[in-house]
Amino acid sequence: MPTSFTVVPVEAQGGERDGQQREEEDEGDERDRGTGDGTARESSPFINRAEFDRGNVYEGKNMALFEEEMDSNPMVSSLLNKLANYTNLTQGVVEHEADEDSKRKEVKGPQMGTFIGVYLPCLQNILGVILFLRLTWIVGTAGVLQSFIIVFICCACTMLTAISMSAIATNGVVPAGGSYYMISRSLGPEFGGAVGLCFYLGTTFAGAMYILGTIEILLTYISPSAAIFKVEDVGEETEAMLNNMRVYGTCIIILMAVVVFVGVKYVNKLALVFLACVILSIIAIYAGAIKTAFDPPDFPICLLGNRTLSKRSFDVCAKFTESNNKTKTTPLWRLFCDSSLLNATCDDYFSLNNVTEIQGIPGIMSGVLTDNLWSAYSEKGSIVEKKDQPSVAGSEESKMGGLPYVFTDIMTYFTMLVGIYFPSVTGIMAGSNRSGDLKDAQKSIPTGTILAISTTSFIYLSCIVLFGACIEGVILRDKFGEAVNGNLVVGTLAWPSPWVIVIGSFFSTCGAGLQSLTGAPRLLQAIARDGIVPFIQIFGHGKANGEPTWALLLTAGICEIGILIASLDSVAPILSMFFLMCYMFVNLACAVQTLLRTPNWRPRFKYYHWTLSFLGMSLCLALMFICSWYYALIAMLIAGCIYKYIEYRGAEKEWGDGIRGLSLNAARYALLRVEDGPPHTKNWRPQLLVLLNLDNEQLVKHPRLLSFTSQLKAGKGLTIVGSVLQGIYLDKCTETQKAEENVKALMGVEKTKGFCQIVVSPSFRDGISYLIQSAGLGGMKHNTVLMAWPQSWKQTENRFSWKNFVDTVRETTAAQQALLVAKNIDLFPTNQERFTEGNIDVWWIVHDGGMLMLLPFLLRQHKVWRKCKMRIFTVAQMDDNSIQMKKDLQMFLYHLRLNAQVEVVEMFENDISAFTYEKTLMMEQRSQMLKQMQLSKNEREREAQLIHDRNTASHSAPAVEASVAAAVPEKVQMTWTKEKFVAEKHKNKDSNVSGFKDIFNMKPNQSNVRRMHTAVKLNGVVLNKSQHAQLVLLNMPGPPKNRKGDENYMEFLEVLTEGLDRVLLVRGSGREVITIYS
């Protein structure tokens, strides 16, 4: 229903205006339009049109409240004005787009109605060569009942597709491209490009089929003497015919291509003439069928026994004739006997059976329908026989190659006939392709298309019954009319003359071939201009008037392939595949959109349902495999290759397609399912949160961290790449977008498949905490954090200082997440490097879930680390049995199905060295000094701030000064004399000096000494065994519970990993991540 509404001005400046708006105003449909240079741009009136309004939005002051919004959002009045003037004309080439606006003003409004614009074009495209050349043969071979089933299945398929197509076509404006446009905007560029190219190939092969039909009519029924290749030896008729087809077909396709190139407008004007030929031919068939009821035509058939004879070689249907009381043999006798004498040696079957003559068209009242109800499938080269005719089998079957029988040229069976017949119901897209020329496309397309399919279905089904009821079965099975003097079989039924059908079918097939050569290049041009298939973009260009020259050349070349195949019966199943695939995806598009219930899915055509679309899709798929399973697989392979190519190389388009909506629904469903509980140990894999550090230009400081991520993940599982910008989001919007673009670009270069998340936070520390807590969604959350070691942690100015690092370690532990810290990350390999030898050494000191075992296995899946060997070291204490430990570890690895070299390193208790003692002392002295420096700095800052606050208060409110001064501690004085200043200075100096004296006199903490001892000893052992390893994986000790020792913790880790090139510190989440069970 069109929506009625009233527009009331804010001030009375012209009275009320109310009126019915056009139906298109409800659509809200935004369409991507291809331009001549291959770039896509929006031409919808709904968005990005504000620049045209800026000249007048500020003229009145009524809308001052919305002035800022008007920069990006147009006023409703200007929007409705553009909508009323909106046209869906297709974009032309670059030369035409320069004056696009002026041309649009000159365009006359489309005037075509349903009958002229949709019904007749569909009728012309659906009715064609198969009706005249093959339908009688299909009826004779499959029988009336099975032919009825074939036609019903194919017509039902197209009717269901038309219902789906009507729903899609009435859900907004459909420009040129027809089915391609509908599928691509409903299912996305990948499906649209794949199916669009398949539809293009189908249309091109249809052109080849029509040309082959034209030549068959010419050489078989109009002028057989025009054949270039003559039949010299017996049995070469088929090969000679195919060669003639190839030669004539090539000539005709060149001629047609020239006609289309020079004068396409004449092709369009002749379309009605060709349609008139088709309609007159059909009327002649119906008239002839009615006439047979009271005056059947005289078309005698000659039978030898029950075998049908070809009358091309003789004229008298008898063995001999009586003339002047003399018996003379006929030309038929001479074909079966070795001489014309009565005592000549003749073919055994010829001698035993009589020659009889029956009427080929006994008429609609003859009861021949009962004989033609059942099928008569046969092998290739078998003789066409009349079932109920008496015959005597010869004692020995002689070779029948040179005898004038009517032979079948191909093996026939039900599924093959479906493939040959299906092209006769294609052409239902003709109306949707002309939507720009219709008065009311949303009304005309469904009505015209469904009426056309209903009409043609009635014609086909009634013709099946009429053929079966009027024509003798042997004539129906005689594909080329050899038994009726080489006449077109359907022509024998026509009234007033067989030539009505012959001439009519010749012109209709010729016109259909021209239409295919006109339409196919334009379809290819529409696909090329969308820019989704890079290698065909050249075909988007053409002549100055927009005619697709290059696309026409390619179309003629592909058409020539069909011509070289030369057999109409072989080409028909090929184009059946491509059309069926196109129809299948039209149904899929409608079903997907209906089931998703997207807000923009509001078709004007209401008589659709997803079950009908699903049934149509299933029927199309079934028909593909019924027609020819190997052609179906080839067609699907071609479509699949195009799909993957567009996905891999094609331009990214966002058309609001249904597949994206389907993906979102599937993702939501999967996320809800995953939410139920934590994954089983067997399904555990590291889902990474990668913490990146950005510089002042928002560029990634350590790109190798992403390289390592892709090596570790190999595209599997979840990867979230996060980073923190310090500040307030409102001030950092632009920088956030720039940072996200830079990170995504680097992820593309490093082939890291995952998501990017940039957080803006007042403090860097809090931002990382937010990421650890909230990154991911539902069950798809990270379980492992990967970060780089802060190389400059000793510099307090560094924003990622040791305090942030240690807090991050604590938070991952609290969140029960694993932590990976890559030290010397800039020395890690890129994705292009390959290690040809070396080891990945695992130092397994404490068991924290088996992550140390899993990581080398995952790394070795990648090409960088594939040639590296895995070694596992574990540390034995004084009380441990190292031999037994090694055996147990080997058995454990065997059960884990991991190949690794095992070594147990013994570490015995010994005295703490002076070096360790001194290193611990230096560490504590440095820590204490930093604390005192920080303390004095903080005190100075606090005192300066207090003085500033006091001065501000004294100037602003003297009355308040006394009360504030009373509340201030006594040591803070408001007036500074020289004596007080000197005294304070000496006081601070004395305290600092005494503090530093304490530092140099201090003794190290015993606990820290023991920890440093462990770090030094373990570092020595690791250096001894793994100094030349490509990567060392090491258990990462946890931070101290007492936060006062955080800086000492960093020193311990530094000592532990000193002297190693590439180190990965691993801290498990506390849960098992690897299992020995299957």
Coordinates of C-alpha atoms in Angstrom, one line a residue, residues 678-679 681 684-687 782-785 809-820 846-852 854-855 1035-1036 1065-1074:
P678 CA 34.7 -24.4 28.4
P679 CA 36.2 -26.4 25.6
T681 CA 41.2 -30.4 26.5
W684 CA 42.0 -26.6 23.3
R685 CA 44.1 -24.4 21.1
P686 CA 45.7 -21.0 21.9
Q687 CA 43.1 -18.3 21.2
H782 CA 41.0 -15.4 24.0
N783 CA 42.6 -17.8 26.4
T784 CA 46.2 -16.7 25.8
V785 CA 47.9 -13.3 25.8
V809 CA 51.2 -10.8 34.2
R810 CA 49.1 -10.7 37.4
E811 CA 45.9 -9.9 35.5
T812 CA 46.4 -12.8 33.0
T813 CA 46.9 -15.1 36.0
A814 CA 43.8 -13.7 37.7
A815 CA 41.8 -14.2 34.5
Q816 CA 43.0 -17.8 34.2
Q817 CA 44.7 -17.0 30.9
A818 CA 48.0 -18.3 29.6
L819 CA 50.7 -15.7 28.9
L820 CA 53.5 -15.8 26.2
V846 CA 57.2 -26.8 36.4
H847 CA 54.1 -28.4 34.9
D848 CA 51.4 -25.8 34.2
G849 CA 49.1 -27.6 31.8
G850 CA 51.4 -28.9 29.1
M851 CA 51.4 -25.7 27.1
L852 CA 55.2 -25.9 26.7
L854 CA 51.9 -27.9 22.6
L855 CA 53.6 -24.7 21.4
N1035 CA 58.6 -21.6 32.2
M1036 CA 57.9 -18.1 33.3
L1065 CA 58.6 -17.2 28.3
V1066 CA 55.5 -19.3 28.9
R1067 CA 53.1 -19.0 31.8
G1068 CA 50.2 -21.5 31.7
S1069 CA 46.7 -20.8 32.7
G1070 CA 46.6 -23.6 35.2
R1071 CA 44.3 -25.9 33.2
E1072 CA 45.4 -28.9 31.1
V1073 CA 45.8 -28.1 27.4
I1074 CA 47.2 -31.4 26.2

